[in-house]
Short mmCIF file of C-alpha atoms in Angstrom, two decimals:
data_model
loop_
_atom_site.label_atom_id
_atom_site.label_comp_id
_atom_site.label_asym_id
_atom_site.label_seq_id
_atom_site.Cartn_x
_atom_site.Cartn_y
_atom_site.Cartn_z
CA MET A 26 8.67 -53.26 -29.29
CA ILE A 27 11.22 -55.67 -30.83
CA ARG A 28 9.38 -55.42 -34.14
CA THR A 29 9.49 -51.62 -34.05
CA LEU A 30 13.21 -51.57 -33.40
CA LEU A 31 13.85 -54.04 -36.28
CA LEU A 32 11.84 -51.98 -38.73
CA ALA A 33 13.75 -48.86 -37.74
CA ALA A 34 17.09 -50.59 -38.18
CA SER A 35 16.12 -51.90 -41.64
CA PHE A 36 15.05 -48.40 -42.69
CA VAL A 37 18.37 -46.88 -41.64
CA ALA A 38 20.31 -49.61 -43.48
CA ALA A 39 18.28 -49.17 -46.68
CA ALA A 40 18.75 -45.41 -46.60
CA GLY A 41 22.49 -45.86 -46.35
CA ALA A 42 22.51 -48.14 -49.35
CA THR A 43 20.53 -45.70 -51.48
CA ALA A 44 22.83 -42.81 -50.64
CA SER A 45 25.98 -44.81 -51.57
CA GLY A 46 24.44 -45.97 -54.88
CA GLN A 47 24.42 -42.42 -56.19
CA THR A 48 28.21 -42.00 -56.11
CA ALA A 49 29.73 -45.43 -56.75
CA ALA A 50 28.94 -48.99 -57.61
CA PRO A 51 27.45 -50.98 -54.78
CA GLN A 52 30.12 -52.48 -52.60
CA PRO A 53 29.62 -54.95 -49.79
CA GLN A 54 29.39 -52.99 -46.51
CA PRO A 55 29.51 -54.22 -42.94
CA ALA A 56 26.23 -53.93 -41.00
CA ALA A 57 25.76 -50.38 -39.70
CA GLU A 58 25.71 -49.89 -35.92
CA LEU A 59 23.03 -47.63 -34.47
CA ARG A 60 24.34 -44.72 -32.45
CA PRO A 61 22.76 -44.33 -28.95
CA SER A 62 20.74 -41.31 -30.16
CA GLU A 63 19.18 -43.46 -32.92
CA VAL A 64 17.90 -46.18 -30.60
CA LEU A 65 14.17 -45.85 -30.00
CA LYS A 66 13.57 -45.39 -26.28
CA THR A 67 10.71 -47.13 -24.53
CA PRO A 68 7.72 -44.84 -23.92
CA VAL A 69 7.04 -44.54 -20.18
CA LEU A 70 3.65 -43.63 -18.71
CA ARG A 71 3.50 -40.65 -16.35
CA ALA A 72 1.45 -40.98 -13.17
CA HIS A 73 0.80 -37.26 -12.79
CA VAL A 74 0.31 -34.91 -15.71
CA GLU A 75 0.11 -31.10 -15.68
CA VAL A 76 -1.08 -29.15 -18.71
CA THR A 77 -1.77 -25.49 -19.40
CA GLY A 78 -3.82 -25.71 -22.61
CA GLU A 79 -7.23 -27.05 -23.53
CA LEU A 80 -5.86 -30.34 -24.92
CA VAL A 81 -3.89 -33.27 -23.49
CA ARG A 82 -1.28 -34.52 -25.94
CA ILE A 83 0.61 -37.79 -26.18
CA GLY A 84 3.79 -36.06 -25.06
CA ASP A 85 2.01 -34.99 -21.88
CA VAL A 86 1.09 -38.50 -20.75
CA ILE A 87 4.26 -40.41 -21.68
CA ASP A 88 7.97 -39.80 -21.77
CA ASN A 89 9.86 -40.63 -24.99
CA ALA A 90 6.81 -39.95 -27.18
CA GLY A 91 8.95 -39.12 -30.21
CA ALA A 92 7.19 -37.76 -33.29
CA ALA A 93 3.76 -38.48 -31.78
CA ALA A 94 4.30 -36.05 -28.89
CA ASP A 95 2.13 -33.26 -30.33
CA ILE A 96 -0.89 -35.42 -31.13
CA ALA A 97 -3.92 -34.46 -29.01
CA ILE A 98 -5.84 -37.34 -27.43
CA TYR A 99 -8.07 -35.76 -24.75
CA ARG A 100 -9.63 -32.47 -23.74
CA SER A 101 -8.14 -30.96 -20.56
CA PRO A 102 -10.19 -30.72 -17.36
CA ASP A 103 -11.56 -27.34 -16.29
CA LEU A 104 -9.13 -24.62 -15.19
CA GLY A 105 -7.56 -25.38 -11.85
CA THR A 106 -9.09 -28.87 -11.59
CA THR A 107 -7.75 -32.42 -11.75
CA GLY A 108 -9.19 -35.44 -13.56
CA ALA A 109 -8.27 -39.14 -13.56
CA LEU A 110 -7.94 -41.61 -16.45
CA PRO A 111 -7.66 -45.40 -16.15
CA THR A 112 -4.40 -46.69 -17.61
CA ALA A 113 -6.26 -49.07 -19.95
CA THR A 114 -8.15 -46.14 -21.47
CA VAL A 115 -4.92 -44.20 -22.01
CA LEU A 116 -3.20 -47.19 -23.66
CA ALA A 117 -6.14 -47.64 -26.03
CA ALA A 118 -5.88 -43.98 -27.08
CA LEU A 119 -2.14 -44.37 -27.64
CA ARG A 120 -2.54 -47.51 -29.73
CA ALA A 121 -4.91 -45.62 -32.01
CA HIS A 122 -1.88 -43.51 -32.95
CA GLN A 123 0.53 -46.47 -33.27
CA VAL A 124 2.20 -45.81 -29.92
CA ILE A 125 2.77 -49.27 -28.41
CA GLY A 126 5.04 -51.00 -25.96
CA VAL A 127 4.39 -48.41 -23.24
CA ASP A 128 5.96 -49.11 -19.86
CA THR A 129 3.07 -48.51 -17.43
CA ARG A 130 5.17 -49.09 -14.29
CA ASP A 131 2.12 -50.82 -12.81
CA ILE A 132 0.19 -47.53 -12.69
CA SER A 133 -3.54 -48.20 -12.58
CA GLU A 134 -4.62 -44.64 -13.47
CA ILE A 135 -3.10 -41.26 -14.21
CA THR A 136 -4.16 -37.83 -12.99
CA VAL A 137 -4.31 -34.78 -15.24
CA THR A 138 -4.24 -31.30 -13.70
CA ARG A 139 -4.92 -28.17 -15.70
CA LEU A 140 -2.76 -25.42 -14.26
CA ALA A 141 -4.40 -22.06 -13.65
CA ARG A 142 -3.88 -18.62 -12.12
CA THR A 143 -6.25 -17.99 -9.22
CA LEU A 144 -7.07 -14.63 -7.69
CA SER A 145 -8.81 -14.97 -4.34
CA ALA A 146 -11.32 -12.42 -3.06
CA LYS A 147 -8.79 -11.49 -0.37
CA GLU A 148 -6.09 -10.78 -2.97
CA ILE A 149 -8.47 -8.55 -4.92
CA GLU A 150 -9.46 -6.70 -1.75
CA GLN A 151 -5.82 -6.12 -0.79
CA GLN A 152 -5.06 -4.84 -4.30
CA VAL A 153 -7.92 -2.32 -4.03
CA ILE A 154 -6.60 -1.15 -0.66
CA ARG A 155 -3.06 -0.72 -2.03
CA THR A 156 -4.40 1.26 -4.97
CA LEU A 157 -6.36 3.64 -2.74
CA GLN A 158 -3.44 4.00 -0.33
CA GLN A 159 -1.03 4.93 -3.08
CA ARG A 160 -3.33 7.33 -4.90
CA HIS A 161 -5.24 8.93 -2.02
CA SER A 162 -2.90 8.65 1.00
CA LEU A 163 -5.30 6.64 3.11
CA GLY A 164 -4.20 5.07 6.39
CA GLU A 165 -2.64 1.69 7.08
CA ALA A 166 -4.09 -1.34 5.30
CA GLU A 167 -5.52 -2.78 8.51
CA ASP A 168 -7.41 0.51 9.07
CA ILE A 169 -9.30 0.35 5.74
CA THR A 170 -12.53 -1.62 5.42
CA VAL A 171 -13.68 -2.49 1.88
CA ASN A 172 -17.27 -3.40 1.03
CA PHE A 173 -17.90 -4.54 -2.54
CA ASP A 174 -21.24 -3.89 -4.24
CA ARG A 175 -21.31 -7.55 -5.26
CA ASP A 176 -19.70 -10.56 -3.64
CA VAL A 177 -16.22 -11.00 -5.11
CA GLU A 178 -15.46 -14.63 -5.87
CA THR A 179 -12.14 -16.27 -6.64
CA LYS A 180 -11.15 -15.65 -10.26
CA THR A 181 -9.62 -18.56 -12.18
CA LEU A 182 -7.57 -17.72 -15.27
CA PRO A 183 -5.39 -19.74 -17.64
CA ALA A 184 -1.87 -20.22 -16.32
CA ALA A 185 -0.49 -17.88 -19.00
CA TYR A 186 -2.03 -14.94 -17.13
CA ALA A 187 0.73 -14.89 -14.54
CA GLY A 188 1.42 -11.16 -14.38
CA ALA A 189 0.45 -8.63 -11.72
CA LEU A 190 -2.82 -6.72 -11.70
CA GLN A 191 -2.26 -3.54 -13.66
CA LEU A 192 -4.42 -0.49 -12.97
CA VAL A 193 -6.45 0.65 -15.97
CA SER A 194 -8.81 3.22 -14.43
CA GLU A 195 -9.77 4.42 -10.96
CA ARG A 196 -12.37 6.73 -9.45
CA PHE A 197 -12.72 7.44 -5.73
CA ASP A 198 -14.88 9.86 -3.73
CA LEU A 199 -13.19 10.74 -0.45
CA ARG A 200 -16.43 11.92 1.16
CA SER A 201 -18.59 8.89 0.42
CA GLY A 202 -15.77 6.37 0.09
CA ARG A 203 -17.17 5.03 -3.19
CA PHE A 204 -14.72 3.56 -5.71
CA ASP A 205 -14.84 2.20 -9.26
CA ILE A 206 -11.57 0.49 -10.25
CA SER A 207 -10.58 -1.57 -13.30
CA TYR A 208 -7.50 -3.79 -13.65
CA GLU A 209 -6.09 -6.02 -16.35
CA ILE A 210 -3.70 -8.97 -16.38
CA ALA A 211 -1.51 -9.64 -19.38
CA GLY A 212 -1.66 -13.13 -20.89
CA GLY A 213 0.65 -14.92 -23.26
CA GLN A 214 1.76 -13.53 -26.58
CA GLY A 215 -1.15 -12.97 -28.93
CA THR A 216 -3.81 -13.22 -26.20
CA ALA A 217 -6.01 -10.38 -24.99
CA PRO A 218 -5.50 -9.26 -21.39
CA ALA A 219 -8.00 -10.41 -18.78
CA ARG A 220 -9.97 -7.54 -17.25
CA LEU A 221 -11.41 -7.12 -13.77
CA ARG A 222 -13.71 -4.33 -12.58
CA VAL A 223 -14.77 -3.82 -8.96
CA THR A 224 -17.02 -1.22 -7.33
CA GLY A 225 -17.94 -0.54 -3.72
CA THR A 226 -16.94 1.58 -0.73
CA ALA A 227 -13.69 1.89 1.18
CA ILE A 228 -13.82 3.42 4.65
CA GLU A 229 -10.92 4.36 6.88
CA THR A 230 -11.54 2.98 10.35
CA VAL A 231 -10.05 3.26 13.85
CA MET A 232 -10.32 1.15 16.98
CA ALA A 233 -12.94 2.59 19.35
CA THR A 234 -14.40 1.81 22.76
CA VAL A 235 -18.15 1.19 22.48
CA LEU A 236 -20.88 0.34 24.96
CA THR A 237 -22.23 -3.20 24.90
CA ARG A 238 -25.48 -2.12 26.61
CA PRO A 239 -27.42 1.05 27.45
CA VAL A 240 -26.21 2.86 30.61
CA GLN A 241 -27.90 5.39 32.82
CA ARG A 242 -26.64 8.65 34.28
CA ASN A 243 -24.21 8.10 37.19
CA ASP A 244 -23.65 4.42 36.30
CA VAL A 245 -20.06 3.32 36.79
CA ILE A 246 -18.52 1.59 33.75
CA LYS A 247 -17.50 -2.04 34.26
CA ALA A 248 -15.31 -4.15 31.97
CA SER A 249 -18.37 -6.08 30.77
CA ASP A 250 -20.10 -2.83 29.73
CA ILE A 251 -17.66 -2.02 26.92
CA ALA A 252 -15.89 -3.60 23.96
CA THR A 253 -13.29 -2.51 21.41
CA GLU A 254 -14.18 -2.63 17.71
CA ARG A 255 -13.44 -0.90 14.44
CA ARG A 256 -15.62 2.07 13.54
CA PRO A 257 -15.51 4.55 10.64
CA LYS A 258 -13.01 7.27 11.46
CA SER A 259 -15.68 9.91 10.81
CA GLU A 260 -17.77 8.48 13.68
CA VAL A 261 -15.01 8.62 16.28
CA ALA A 262 -14.36 11.97 17.96
CA SER A 263 -10.89 13.20 18.77
CA ASP A 264 -11.62 12.78 22.50
CA ALA A 265 -12.48 9.08 22.21
CA VAL A 266 -11.61 7.14 25.36
CA ALA A 267 -9.41 4.04 25.49
CA ARG A 268 -10.96 0.93 27.00
CA ASP A 269 -8.76 0.78 30.09
CA ALA A 270 -9.31 4.46 30.80
CA ALA A 271 -13.11 4.04 30.67
CA ILE A 272 -13.35 1.26 33.25
CA GLY A 273 -14.33 2.66 36.65
CA MET A 274 -15.50 6.00 35.28
CA GLN A 275 -18.97 7.39 35.87
CA VAL A 276 -21.41 8.22 33.08
CA ARG A 277 -22.54 11.85 32.94
CA GLN A 278 -25.73 11.12 30.99
CA THR A 279 -27.80 8.25 29.59
CA LEU A 280 -26.03 6.54 26.67
CA ARG A 281 -27.30 3.93 24.21
CA GLY A 282 -25.72 0.57 23.50
CA GLY A 283 -23.18 0.60 20.66
CA GLN A 284 -22.30 4.25 21.22
CA VAL A 285 -18.65 5.27 21.01
CA LEU A 286 -17.41 6.59 24.37
CA ARG A 287 -15.87 10.07 24.59
CA SER A 288 -14.10 11.73 27.48
CA ALA A 289 -16.97 14.24 27.62
CA ASP A 290 -19.35 11.36 28.42
CA LEU A 291 -17.42 10.31 31.52
CA SER A 292 -16.24 11.71 34.81
CA LYS A 293 -14.60 10.42 37.93
CA PRO A 294 -17.11 8.50 40.04
CA ASP A 295 -18.69 10.39 42.96
CA LEU A 296 -17.22 9.01 46.18
CA VAL A 297 -19.12 11.41 48.39
CA LEU A 298 -22.80 12.32 47.92
CA ARG A 299 -24.65 15.34 49.28
CA ASP A 300 -26.30 14.65 52.67
CA GLN A 301 -24.33 11.41 52.97
CA ALA A 302 -22.77 10.46 56.30
CA VAL A 303 -18.99 10.65 55.91
CA THR A 304 -15.90 10.05 57.95
CA LEU A 305 -13.81 13.14 58.65
CA ILE A 306 -10.10 12.42 58.81
CA TYR A 307 -7.88 14.92 60.61
CA ARG A 308 -4.20 14.72 59.77
CA ALA A 309 -1.35 16.72 61.23
CA ALA A 310 2.21 16.10 62.28
CA GLY A 311 1.99 13.15 64.65
CA LEU A 312 -1.81 13.39 64.73
CA TYR A 313 -4.52 11.22 63.17
CA LEU A 314 -8.13 11.64 64.28
CA THR A 315 -11.50 10.70 62.83
CA ALA A 316 -14.93 12.15 63.41
CA ARG A 317 -18.43 11.80 62.06
CA GLY A 318 -19.66 14.31 59.52
CA LYS A 319 -22.28 15.05 56.91
CA ALA A 320 -21.46 15.94 53.29
CA LEU A 321 -22.90 19.22 52.09
CA ASP A 322 -21.61 18.67 48.51
CA THR A 323 -21.16 15.82 46.07
CA GLY A 324 -17.59 15.13 44.97
CA ALA A 325 -15.21 12.74 43.24
CA GLU A 326 -11.73 11.80 44.38
CA GLY A 327 -9.62 14.94 44.77
CA ASP A 328 -12.60 17.33 44.85
CA VAL A 329 -12.85 19.87 47.68
CA VAL A 330 -16.26 19.69 49.39
CA SER A 331 -18.00 21.29 52.36
CA VAL A 332 -18.89 19.04 55.31
CA LEU A 333 -20.56 19.48 58.66
CA ASN A 334 -18.75 18.22 61.73
CA LEU A 335 -21.63 16.61 63.64
CA GLN A 336 -19.85 16.97 66.96
CA SER A 337 -18.81 20.63 66.80
CA LYS A 338 -21.61 21.65 64.42
CA ARG A 339 -19.05 23.59 62.41
CA THR A 340 -18.96 23.67 58.61
CA ILE A 341 -15.50 22.97 57.26
CA THR A 342 -13.94 22.04 53.92
CA GLY A 343 -11.93 18.98 53.02
CA THR A 344 -10.70 16.82 50.17
CA VAL A 345 -12.45 13.64 49.05
CA VAL A 346 -9.92 10.81 49.49
CA GLY A 347 -12.14 7.72 49.28
CA ARG A 348 -15.69 6.49 49.29
CA GLY A 349 -17.40 8.33 52.15
CA GLN A 350 -14.09 9.81 53.37
CA VAL A 351 -13.05 13.46 53.56
CA ALA A 352 -9.60 14.53 54.71
CA ILE A 353 -9.34 17.71 56.80
CA THR A 354 -5.97 19.40 56.88
CA VAL A 355 -5.07 20.72 60.33
CA ILE A 356 -2.68 23.65 60.35
CA SER A 357 -0.26 23.25 63.25
CA PRO A 358 0.52 26.46 65.19
CA ARG A 359 3.99 27.77 64.60
CA VAL A 360 6.17 28.89 67.53
CA VAL A 361 7.54 32.37 66.75
CA ALA A 362 10.96 33.02 68.24
CA SER A 363 11.26 36.12 70.48
CA ALA A 364 13.07 39.02 68.94
CA THR A 365 14.14 40.38 72.38
CA LYS A 366 17.86 40.33 72.81
CA PRO A 367 19.11 38.70 75.99
CA GLU A 368 20.57 41.08 78.48
#
């Protein structure tokens, strides 16, 4: 490094002498002092290098590269990847271009990362959803399920392609849900835009209560019999039942596993069955009596059914109030005041 500095100083001094010889006779001059900007700075090795192009240049791997900064010495790693180079190998490549005296700062190797723009499959899916929402007034993003015709993998582009996905063309069939969409991403000046085309189906979905197993007529729905999952909106009727509302209800007919539950499929569970022994409950002001009876009808809670009082053998009506229980309302006699005027 000392030799390089001396040669530079001699060159500056000689140039000064030549310039003065053109205007006057040579005169003894004091030794010129180098300004701070003219002092050659020590090249310093970088431990971590980031590049955007296909080549690694001297100015990428060292600071203070000077005029040699633009000289290419290696090919860059693949887009979005990182490679390592031993320091000795880097120094040998620098010496081949007369770059010496490099301060390595005791670095044993350097890493070189080629910067890139990555588009994940999730980002592409979300962009498709936004496009369909904006152009076709579909529901919320979480209610749209996208299925691509081919698996969409992460796209890796040069770092210059940093812009947003711009829509080029779009076709969408509302009935089938099929789409064909093309986008492009602008690159740097003088580069062609990167293009991306995706095809598949997009279906608007809703949360629905579905059976986890087949059920038979008159079965009562338990929590383990049902689950909540997304289904195409076209498969879910307007009278679909919420999960909590379905628990404890009775099935009107045989249903298969995986079927979406509707209110028409369910009814209140029968608490009283025809020919079943029931308890008759008589209520009146200050009166509470029970008797044995026989149901003549089947009914759910709140239904009015006919029952036979086994003691009196009379058929009466009452309201189902619980499992095997029918309430009988007793009408208390009213005392009618005499209209005769006192004498």
